[in-house]
Short mmCIF file of C-alpha atoms (C1' of nucleotides) in Angstrom, two decimals:
data_model
loop_
_atom_site.label_atom_id
_atom_site.label_comp_id
_atom_site.label_asym_id
_atom_site.label_seq_id
_atom_site.Cartn_x
_atom_site.Cartn_y
_atom_site.Cartn_z
CA MET A 1 0.12 -0.08 -0.26
CA VAL A 2 1.35 3.45 -0.84
CA PRO A 3 2.76 5.55 2.45
CA PHE A 4 -0.03 7.97 1.40
CA GLY A 5 -3.75 6.98 2.56
CA LYS A 6 -4.99 10.50 3.17
CA PRO A 7 -4.39 13.90 1.46
CA ARG A 8 -4.31 15.15 4.95
CA GLY A 9 -6.85 18.59 4.19
CA GLU A 10 -6.42 21.80 5.22
CA ARG A 11 -5.57 22.71 8.83
CA ALA A 12 -8.98 24.63 10.69
CA ASP A 13 -6.24 27.29 11.46
CA ALA A 14 -5.34 27.84 8.32
CA ALA A 15 -9.10 27.27 6.94
CA ARG A 16 -10.00 30.42 9.21
CA ASN A 17 -7.00 32.27 7.94
CA ARG A 18 -8.11 31.96 4.90
CA GLU A 19 -11.88 33.45 5.33
CA HIS A 20 -10.53 35.90 7.36
CA LEU A 21 -7.93 37.18 4.64
CA LEU A 22 -11.02 37.13 1.87
CA ALA A 23 -13.42 39.08 4.44
CA THR A 24 -10.45 41.69 4.89
CA VAL A 25 -8.88 41.67 1.49
CA ARG A 26 -13.00 42.12 0.08
CA ALA A 27 -12.87 45.06 2.62
CA MET A 28 -10.25 47.03 1.40
CA ILE A 29 -12.04 46.69 -2.56
CA ALA A 30 -14.85 47.83 -1.24
CA GLU A 31 -12.91 51.07 -0.07
CA ASP A 32 -10.56 51.75 -2.24
CA GLY A 33 -10.76 49.49 -5.47
CA PRO A 34 -8.36 46.09 -5.89
CA GLU A 35 -5.29 48.27 -6.96
CA LYS A 36 -4.67 50.42 -3.60
CA VAL A 37 -4.67 46.46 -1.87
CA THR A 38 -1.00 45.93 -1.52
CA MET A 39 0.22 42.44 0.18
CA ASP A 40 1.29 43.74 3.38
CA ALA A 41 -1.10 45.98 3.72
CA LEU A 42 -3.76 43.15 3.50
CA ALA A 43 -1.52 40.94 6.04
CA GLU A 44 -1.49 44.04 8.52
CA ARG A 45 -4.76 44.99 8.55
CA ALA A 46 -5.95 41.22 8.77
CA GLY A 47 -3.03 40.31 12.25
CA LEU A 48 -1.45 38.16 10.25
CA GLY A 49 2.23 37.73 8.58
CA LYS A 50 3.27 38.59 5.59
CA GLY A 51 4.23 34.86 4.52
CA THR A 52 1.02 33.63 4.98
CA VAL A 53 -0.63 35.63 2.49
CA PHE A 54 1.25 33.50 0.19
CA ARG A 55 0.93 30.52 1.67
CA ARG A 56 -3.14 30.77 1.23
CA PHE A 57 -2.89 32.65 -2.10
CA GLY A 58 0.39 32.35 -4.31
CA THR A 59 0.59 35.48 -5.56
CA ARG A 60 -1.55 39.09 -5.47
CA ALA A 61 -3.39 37.67 -8.80
CA GLY A 62 -4.50 34.48 -6.36
CA ILE A 63 -6.29 36.67 -4.54
CA PHE A 64 -8.08 38.25 -6.43
CA ARG A 65 -9.15 34.92 -8.04
CA ALA A 66 -10.17 33.59 -5.08
CA VAL A 67 -12.84 36.55 -4.18
CA LEU A 68 -14.01 36.26 -7.34
CA ASP A 69 -13.99 31.78 -6.98
CA ASP A 70 -18.11 32.69 -5.23
CA ALA A 71 -19.61 34.96 -8.14
CA GLU A 72 -18.03 32.62 -10.33
CA HIS A 73 -19.23 28.95 -8.73
CA ARG A 74 -22.75 30.86 -8.48
CA PHE A 75 -22.36 31.98 -12.40
CA GLN A 76 -21.40 28.20 -13.69
CA GLU A 77 -24.29 26.33 -11.38
CA GLN A 78 -26.97 28.21 -12.99
CA VAL A 79 -25.52 27.10 -16.05
CA LEU A 80 -25.24 23.60 -15.25
CA TYR A 81 -28.26 22.80 -13.61
CA GLY A 82 -29.90 26.06 -13.50
CA PRO A 83 -33.23 27.01 -15.71
CA PRO A 84 -32.69 27.75 -19.68
CA PRO A 85 -32.37 28.75 -21.92
CA LEU A 86 -28.70 29.56 -19.28
CA GLY A 87 -29.14 26.33 -18.13
CA PRO A 88 -29.84 22.56 -19.99
CA GLY A 89 -33.47 22.27 -21.65
CA ALA A 90 -32.96 24.76 -24.69
CA ASP A 91 -30.97 24.30 -27.20
CA PRO A 92 -27.42 25.21 -27.73
CA ARG A 93 -28.11 27.90 -30.18
CA GLU A 94 -30.12 29.69 -27.47
CA ARG A 95 -27.92 28.78 -24.94
CA LEU A 96 -24.98 30.43 -26.06
CA ILE A 97 -26.65 33.54 -26.91
CA ALA A 98 -27.35 33.02 -22.84
CA TYR A 99 -23.88 32.40 -21.27
CA GLY A 100 -22.86 35.27 -23.48
CA SER A 101 -24.75 37.90 -21.64
CA GLY A 102 -24.30 36.46 -18.09
CA ARG A 103 -20.84 36.42 -18.86
CA ILE A 104 -21.29 39.50 -19.70
CA SER A 105 -22.70 40.49 -17.11
CA LEU A 106 -20.90 38.82 -14.39
CA LEU A 107 -17.88 40.47 -15.99
CA ARG A 108 -18.88 43.38 -15.97
CA SER A 109 -19.88 43.87 -12.58
CA ASN A 110 -16.72 42.46 -11.58
CA HIS A 111 -14.80 44.32 -13.95
CA ALA A 112 -11.71 45.79 -11.49
CA VAL A 113 -11.13 42.57 -10.01
CA VAL A 114 -10.94 40.74 -12.84
CA ARG A 115 -8.24 43.23 -14.08
CA ALA A 116 -6.65 42.87 -11.07
CA ALA A 117 -7.00 38.92 -11.33
CA MET A 118 -4.92 38.19 -14.24
CA ASP A 119 -2.15 40.93 -13.88
CA ARG A 120 1.60 39.42 -14.17
CA SER A 121 1.30 37.26 -17.10
CA GLY A 122 2.24 34.18 -15.50
CA THR A 123 -1.63 32.18 -14.91
CA PRO A 124 -3.26 33.20 -18.44
CA ALA A 125 -6.75 34.01 -17.77
CA ALA A 126 -8.09 30.58 -18.88
CA ALA A 127 -7.26 30.00 -15.05
CA VAL A 128 -10.33 32.36 -14.04
CA SER A 129 -12.63 31.17 -17.01
CA MET A 130 -14.77 27.97 -17.57
CA SER A 131 -15.58 30.12 -21.02
CA PRO A 132 -14.00 27.52 -23.40
CA ALA A 133 -14.63 24.08 -22.45
CA HIS A 134 -18.17 25.28 -21.96
CA ILE A 135 -18.21 26.97 -25.04
CA ARG A 136 -17.11 24.07 -26.97
CA MET A 137 -19.55 21.31 -25.45
CA LEU A 138 -21.78 23.92 -27.15
CA LEU A 139 -20.74 23.88 -30.18
CA ARG A 140 -20.74 20.22 -30.21
CA GLN A 141 -24.14 19.57 -29.39
CA ALA A 142 -25.06 21.45 -32.07
CA ASP A 143 -26.75 20.26 -34.93
CA PRO A 144 -25.11 19.79 -37.25
CA PRO A 145 -21.92 20.66 -34.56
CA LEU A 146 -19.74 23.25 -35.97
CA PRO A 147 -16.19 22.01 -37.72
CA HIS A 148 -13.04 23.53 -35.62
CA SER A 149 -15.22 23.01 -32.68
CA ASP A 150 -12.15 23.38 -30.34
CA HIS A 151 -10.23 26.32 -31.84
CA LEU A 152 -13.78 28.43 -32.48
CA ALA A 153 -14.43 27.25 -28.78
CA LEU A 154 -11.11 29.63 -27.63
CA GLN A 155 -11.84 32.24 -30.53
CA LEU A 156 -15.92 32.59 -29.31
CA ALA A 157 -14.35 33.03 -25.48
CA ALA A 158 -11.75 35.62 -26.48
CA ALA A 159 -14.30 37.52 -28.29
CA LEU A 160 -16.98 37.37 -25.68
CA GLU A 161 -14.55 37.84 -22.55
CA GLY A 162 -11.19 39.64 -24.88
CA PRO A 163 -13.31 43.36 -25.47
CA LEU A 164 -13.79 43.38 -21.63
CA MET A 165 -10.24 41.87 -20.55
CA LEU A 166 -8.04 43.46 -23.92
CA TYR A 167 -9.52 46.63 -24.91
CA LEU A 168 -11.59 48.65 -22.82
CA THR A 169 -10.56 50.39 -20.18
CA SER A 170 -11.71 50.38 -16.65
CA GLU A 171 -13.32 54.50 -17.44
CA GLU A 172 -15.56 52.63 -20.36
CA VAL A 173 -16.50 50.21 -18.42
CA ALA A 174 -17.42 51.39 -15.27
CA GLY A 175 -20.22 53.84 -14.50
CA PRO A 176 -23.61 53.89 -15.96
CA ALA A 177 -22.39 54.19 -19.62
CA GLY A 178 -20.59 51.70 -19.56
CA GLU A 179 -23.96 49.80 -18.87
CA SER A 180 -25.25 50.75 -22.73
CA ASP A 181 -22.42 49.52 -23.69
CA CYS A 182 -22.28 46.17 -22.31
CA GLY A 183 -25.83 45.83 -23.94
CA ARG A 184 -24.63 46.50 -27.13
CA LEU A 185 -22.24 44.15 -26.40
CA ALA A 186 -24.48 41.42 -25.82
CA ASP A 187 -26.43 42.57 -28.82
CA SER A 188 -23.26 41.91 -30.99
CA TRP A 189 -22.81 38.90 -29.60
CA ARG A 190 -26.31 37.30 -29.85
CA THR A 191 -25.68 38.36 -33.65
CA LEU A 192 -22.24 36.78 -33.70
CA VAL A 193 -23.54 33.31 -32.46
CA GLU A 194 -26.83 33.51 -35.19
CA ARG A 195 -25.62 34.05 -37.89
CA LEU A 196 -22.39 30.79 -36.78
CA PHE A 197 -25.14 28.55 -36.20
CA ASN A 198 -27.43 29.41 -39.00
CA GLY A 199 -24.18 29.42 -41.67
CA MET B 1 0.18 84.06 -32.43
CA VAL B 2 0.19 80.98 -29.62
CA PRO B 3 3.80 80.26 -28.46
CA PHE B 4 4.49 77.04 -29.43
CA GLY B 5 5.70 77.28 -32.88
CA LYS B 6 7.38 74.31 -33.24
CA PRO B 7 7.07 71.27 -31.10
CA ARG B 8 10.74 70.73 -31.06
CA GLY B 9 11.71 66.88 -31.76
CA GLU B 10 13.34 64.58 -30.25
CA ARG B 11 17.27 65.61 -29.96
CA ALA B 12 20.06 63.81 -31.93
CA ASP B 13 21.74 62.30 -28.53
CA ALA B 14 17.94 61.21 -27.59
CA ALA B 15 17.01 59.14 -30.68
CA ARG B 16 21.15 57.92 -31.14
CA ASN B 17 20.62 56.57 -27.66
CA ARG B 18 16.34 54.85 -28.24
CA GLU B 19 18.55 53.11 -31.47
CA HIS B 20 21.45 51.93 -29.25
CA LEU B 21 18.75 50.28 -26.69
CA LEU B 22 16.09 49.24 -29.05
CA ALA B 23 19.63 47.68 -30.36
CA THR B 24 20.54 45.98 -26.70
CA VAL B 25 16.78 44.98 -25.98
CA ARG B 26 17.04 43.01 -29.25
CA ALA B 27 19.90 41.39 -28.31
CA MET B 28 19.34 40.67 -25.48
CA ILE B 29 16.05 39.11 -26.55
CA ALA B 30 17.54 37.01 -28.36
CA GLU B 31 19.52 35.50 -25.75
CA ASP B 32 17.66 35.06 -22.89
CA GLY B 33 14.06 35.17 -24.06
CA PRO B 34 11.81 38.56 -22.75
CA GLU B 35 11.02 37.45 -19.23
CA LYS B 36 15.45 37.68 -18.96
CA VAL B 37 15.30 41.06 -19.73
CA THR B 38 15.29 43.66 -16.97
CA MET B 39 15.54 46.91 -16.54
CA ASP B 40 18.65 47.47 -14.36
CA ALA B 41 20.92 45.09 -16.35
CA LEU B 42 19.36 46.63 -19.97
CA ALA B 43 20.49 50.15 -18.63
CA GLU B 44 24.35 49.04 -17.88
CA ARG B 45 24.92 46.61 -20.94
CA ALA B 46 23.95 49.72 -22.97
CA GLY B 47 26.16 51.77 -21.02
CA LEU B 48 23.13 54.54 -19.98
CA GLY B 49 21.91 55.08 -17.13
CA LYS B 50 17.99 53.52 -15.58
CA GLY B 51 16.34 56.80 -15.60
CA THR B 52 16.98 56.75 -19.25
CA VAL B 53 15.43 54.31 -20.11
CA PHE B 54 12.55 54.99 -18.57
CA ARG B 55 12.42 58.08 -20.13
CA ARG B 56 12.67 56.38 -23.52
CA PHE B 57 9.97 53.74 -22.86
CA GLY B 58 7.41 54.97 -20.26
CA THR B 59 7.48 51.42 -18.81
CA ARG B 60 9.13 47.59 -19.27
CA ALA B 61 6.17 47.03 -21.21
CA GLY B 62 6.78 50.27 -23.30
CA ILE B 63 9.97 48.50 -24.44
CA PHE B 64 8.60 45.55 -26.22
CA ARG B 65 5.91 47.85 -27.63
CA ALA B 66 8.13 49.40 -29.58
CA VAL B 67 10.56 46.89 -30.17
CA LEU B 68 7.20 45.15 -31.79
CA ASP B 69 6.74 48.27 -34.04
CA ASP B 70 8.64 47.33 -36.19
CA ALA B 71 6.84 44.49 -37.47
CA GLU B 72 4.00 45.80 -36.53
CA HIS B 73 4.33 48.38 -38.66
CA ARG B 74 5.57 46.49 -41.79
CA PHE B 75 1.80 44.34 -41.61
CA GLN B 76 -0.12 47.55 -40.95
CA GLU B 77 1.74 48.49 -44.72
CA GLN B 78 0.66 45.91 -46.71
CA VAL B 79 -2.75 45.85 -45.35
CA LEU B 80 -3.04 49.47 -45.95
CA TYR B 81 -1.31 49.50 -49.46
CA GLY B 82 -0.21 45.93 -50.53
CA PRO B 83 -1.28 44.08 -52.40
CA PRO B 84 -4.73 41.80 -52.42
CA PRO B 85 -6.20 40.07 -50.76
CA LEU B 86 -4.97 41.67 -47.58
CA GLY B 87 -4.06 45.24 -48.99
CA PRO B 88 -7.10 46.50 -50.74
CA GLY B 89 -8.81 45.88 -54.06
CA ALA B 90 -10.22 42.56 -52.44
CA ASP B 91 -13.34 43.10 -50.93
CA PRO B 92 -14.49 42.73 -47.18
CA ARG B 93 -14.89 39.50 -46.64
CA GLU B 94 -11.25 37.69 -48.32
CA ARG B 95 -9.61 40.88 -46.65
CA LEU B 96 -10.94 40.21 -43.17
CA ILE B 97 -10.00 36.48 -43.56
CA ALA B 98 -6.64 37.32 -45.18
CA TYR B 99 -6.19 40.12 -42.13
CA GLY B 100 -6.61 37.49 -39.68
CA SER B 101 -4.96 34.83 -40.97
CA GLY B 102 -1.18 37.53 -41.12
CA ARG B 103 -2.00 38.85 -37.60
CA ILE B 104 -2.67 35.09 -36.14
CA SER B 105 0.90 34.12 -38.06
CA LEU B 106 2.75 37.90 -36.63
CA LEU B 107 1.46 37.56 -33.02
CA ARG B 108 2.21 33.80 -33.17
CA SER B 109 6.22 34.72 -34.44
CA ASN B 110 6.10 37.47 -31.87
CA HIS B 111 3.65 35.93 -29.34
CA ALA B 112 6.57 36.48 -26.33
CA VAL B 113 7.83 39.72 -27.16
CA VAL B 114 4.26 40.47 -27.21
CA ARG B 115 3.21 38.40 -24.38
CA ALA B 116 5.43 41.09 -22.16
CA ALA B 117 4.47 44.06 -24.11
CA MET B 118 0.76 43.81 -22.21
CA ASP B 119 2.37 43.03 -18.58
CA ARG B 120 0.94 45.06 -16.25
CA SER B 121 -2.97 46.03 -16.06
CA GLY B 122 -2.07 49.83 -17.24
CA THR B 123 -2.30 50.33 -21.18
CA PRO B 124 -4.94 47.81 -22.63
CA ALA B 125 -3.65 45.72 -25.81
CA ALA B 126 -5.37 47.76 -27.68
CA ALA B 127 -2.11 50.11 -28.27
CA VAL B 128 -0.03 47.01 -29.34
CA SER B 129 -2.67 46.71 -31.75
CA MET B 130 -4.65 48.09 -34.70
CA SER B 131 -6.99 45.13 -35.45
CA PRO B 132 -10.06 46.84 -34.03
CA ALA B 133 -10.48 50.03 -36.68
CA HIS B 134 -9.39 47.87 -39.17
CA ILE B 135 -11.88 45.19 -38.84
CA ARG B 136 -14.68 47.83 -37.91
CA MET B 137 -13.89 49.81 -41.24
CA LEU B 138 -14.01 46.41 -43.51
CA LEU B 139 -17.50 45.56 -41.84
CA ARG B 140 -18.58 48.47 -42.17
CA GLN B 141 -18.27 47.93 -46.42
CA ALA B 142 -19.19 44.80 -46.27
CA ASP B 143 -22.93 44.76 -48.47
CA PRO B 144 -24.77 44.61 -46.40
CA PRO B 145 -22.63 46.65 -43.97
CA LEU B 146 -23.25 44.44 -41.13
CA PRO B 147 -24.85 45.41 -37.39
CA HIS B 148 -23.79 46.19 -34.28
CA SER B 149 -20.04 47.25 -36.52
CA ASP B 150 -18.47 48.79 -33.45
CA HIS B 151 -18.70 46.22 -30.71
CA LEU B 152 -18.55 43.13 -33.10
CA ALA B 153 -15.05 44.91 -34.45
CA LEU B 154 -14.13 44.39 -30.53
CA GLN B 155 -15.44 41.08 -30.27
CA LEU B 156 -13.49 39.33 -33.68
CA ALA B 157 -10.38 41.27 -32.42
CA ALA B 158 -10.76 39.67 -29.37
CA ALA B 159 -11.49 36.37 -31.16
CA LEU B 160 -8.43 37.08 -33.42
CA GLU B 161 -6.06 37.11 -30.99
CA GLY B 162 -7.58 36.10 -27.28
CA PRO B 163 -6.46 32.87 -28.23
CA LEU B 164 -3.00 33.48 -28.38
CA MET B 165 -3.36 36.48 -25.87
CA LEU B 166 -5.33 35.02 -22.97
CA TYR B 167 -5.96 31.52 -23.76
CA LEU B 168 -2.67 29.58 -24.37
CA THR B 169 0.57 29.54 -22.48
CA SER B 170 3.57 30.22 -24.32
CA GLU B 171 4.85 26.33 -24.33
CA GLU B 172 1.38 25.88 -26.62
CA VAL B 173 2.18 28.03 -29.00
CA ALA B 174 6.30 28.13 -28.99
CA GLY B 175 7.08 24.74 -30.76
CA PRO B 176 6.23 22.77 -33.88
CA ALA B 177 2.88 21.79 -32.61
CA GLY B 178 2.05 25.67 -31.82
CA GLU B 179 2.44 26.18 -36.09
CA SER B 180 -0.38 23.52 -36.79
CA ASP B 181 -2.64 24.64 -33.83
CA CYS B 182 -2.16 28.94 -35.50
CA GLY B 183 -3.28 27.09 -38.63
CA ARG B 184 -5.77 25.76 -36.98
CA LEU B 185 -6.92 28.65 -35.72
CA ALA B 186 -6.44 30.70 -39.10
CA ASP B 187 -8.82 27.70 -40.53
CA SER B 188 -11.58 27.94 -37.36
CA TRP B 189 -11.54 32.36 -38.42
CA ARG B 190 -12.20 31.49 -42.12
CA THR B 191 -15.21 29.99 -40.76
CA LEU B 192 -15.79 32.38 -38.34
CA VAL B 193 -16.09 35.63 -40.89
CA GLU B 194 -17.99 33.16 -43.49
CA ARG B 195 -20.20 32.54 -41.56
CA LEU B 196 -20.90 36.39 -40.25
CA PHE B 197 -20.88 37.91 -43.95
CA ASN B 198 -23.36 34.62 -44.93
CA GLY B 199 -26.01 35.22 -42.27
"C1'" DA C 1 30.37 82.30 -31.97
"C1'" DC C 2 27.98 82.09 -27.76
"C1'" DA C 3 24.16 83.40 -23.90
"C1'" DG C 4 20.02 81.05 -23.03
"C1'" DT C 5 17.01 77.58 -21.85
"C1'" DA C 6 14.04 72.66 -22.59
"C1'" DA C 7 15.52 68.16 -22.81
"C1'" DG C 8 18.00 65.07 -21.43
"C1'" DC C 9 20.91 61.95 -17.89
"C1'" DG C 10 22.01 59.74 -13.82
"C1'" DG C 11 21.94 56.88 -9.83
"C1'" DA C 12 20.19 57.37 -5.64
"C1'" DC C 13 15.99 56.16 -3.90
"C1'" DT C 14 10.88 54.59 -3.06
"C1'" DT C 15 7.91 50.66 -3.17
"C1'" DT C 16 6.32 46.24 -3.77
"C1'" DA C 17 5.43 41.72 -5.11
"C1'" DC C 18 7.46 37.35 -3.61
"C1'" DC C 19 11.32 33.68 -1.28
"C1'" DC C 20 13.02 31.50 2.90
"C1'" DC C 21 13.69 29.72 7.00
"C1'" DG C 22 13.57 28.59 11.89
"C1'" DC C 23 10.02 28.83 15.10
"C1'" DT C 24 5.20 27.59 16.42
"C1'" DT C 25 0.44 24.44 16.55
"C1'" DG C 26 -2.35 21.30 15.09
"C1'" DT C 27 -3.77 16.52 13.68
"C1'" DG C 28 -3.69 11.59 14.10
"C1'" DC C 29 -2.34 7.78 16.50
"C1'" DC C 30 -0.92 5.06 21.02
"C1'" DG D 1 -3.64 12.62 27.82
"C1'" DG D 2 1.13 12.49 25.75
"C1'" DC D 3 4.56 12.08 21.32
"C1'" DA D 4 5.69 12.85 16.78
"C1'" DC D 5 5.30 14.93 12.78
"C1'" DA D 6 3.97 18.07 9.01
"C1'" DA D 7 1.56 22.26 8.10
"C1'" DG D 8 0.97 26.57 9.10
"C1'" DC D 9 3.11 31.09 10.63
"C1'" DG D 10 5.70 35.69 10.87
"C1'" DG D 11 9.04 38.76 8.81
"C1'" DG D 12 13.08 39.80 7.50
"C1'" DG D 13 15.81 39.91 2.96
"C1'" DT D 14 15.91 40.23 -2.21
"C1'" DA D 15 15.01 41.58 -6.81
"C1'" DA D 16 13.22 44.59 -9.86
"C1'" DA D 17 9.72 48.52 -11.58
"C1'" DG D 18 8.95 52.99 -11.45
"C1'" DT D 19 10.60 58.39 -9.18
"C1'" DC D 20 13.01 61.96 -8.45
"C1'" DC D 21 15.91 65.99 -8.60
"C1'" DG D 22 20.40 68.84 -9.29
"C1'" DC D 23 23.38 68.50 -13.48
"C1'" DT D 24 24.78 68.44 -18.14
"C1'" DT D 25 24.53 69.08 -23.24
"C1'" DA D 26 22.46 70.12 -27.24
"C1'" DC D 27 19.91 73.49 -29.82
"C1'" DT D 28 18.04 78.42 -30.95
"C1'" DG D 29 18.07 82.66 -32.14
"C1'" DT D 30 21.18 86.33 -32.71
#
DNA sequence: ACAGTAAGCGGACTTTACCCCGCTTGTGCC
DNA sequence: GGCACAAGCGGGGTAAAGTCCGCTTACTGT
């Protein structure tokens, strides 16, 4: 028998500290925005050592990824088990359109944190996103399945997330103007998907 | 008359230093890759002060943007004045397809530098790219013009550049395997554009 | 040629992410 | 309960980006 009987889960104090750090960082984000969050300040405010912060989250970006995890997870649940058209039941085309507008508003409402989570080129944003996989699945379920579904899925994921991550600055996204912008982004996503499926 | 008669162009020594720095950074990139380039090392190797490096390029990412400028500029010239289907003369659909595969191979062959050029969230990658504007123009020239052309252009630009910038890691792109990957990316771009125009 | 001036230069300084490693503490086993 | 030990903790240390400001130097008009 291999000596690794149990992976020995996270220790209780560690879990407590993680929660505490998450709460603290959320508070700091609410007060001054993510760009003002420094590791030292976070550690001090939480009353913990800097080493602890890094042990829990690995990198600065990791903290923001953890902050997003919640919202991300709720959304994913809607996608996997929720009611149509987002959840299963609707046809792939409608699901994909719904997925797009849901994802756009998710990204918009967390835009600053999303940006902070992709700082430093180490991890590509794929880690923050289940989009490529989900889109690929829907492309394959289409009748007839779309060609190049793997690469097409990457491109569609980028079409969805890229404008918010690559091309739009924070000011363009925040504020009331940004809302209508995102609405139009959802409209053009719909166009894109409809034409893609009709071809 | 306003006192600003002449913008007083760049001084000769400054221009010389810029060229020298660019040559130095290119050499460093060739030797160890962009991620190993530090501002201190660059300044020292060029025999200049660090302040000078920052004055010239603003940020670390700025250096890599400057390095890319050349290739970018040559490509842009092909797009604006070169022969069809990339240059003017072909119909918008064909030009867009050609633009995509040209851009993909440009990004692939400079992938490491492109990534380095978008480090630090300050400047969105738009600065490295004329894609959104060019794509928008082609969408408007289509007959009939496509709806939502502004936002659709952003999404298509992201579909084109996003996979290479957001979702594919350096290893996946470099090496011989990456070449076929990029070829398939170009194929699925073609599909995307064809269906979009046919709808 | 020369004086005035703005642009350029250098390098010490500051800030911040991230590493390291000796000490402490929670946990599973008896 | 007590032991052994891995996991967790702390905070000083390092490296690298970016800022500042006093000195120097290339251009311009006369």
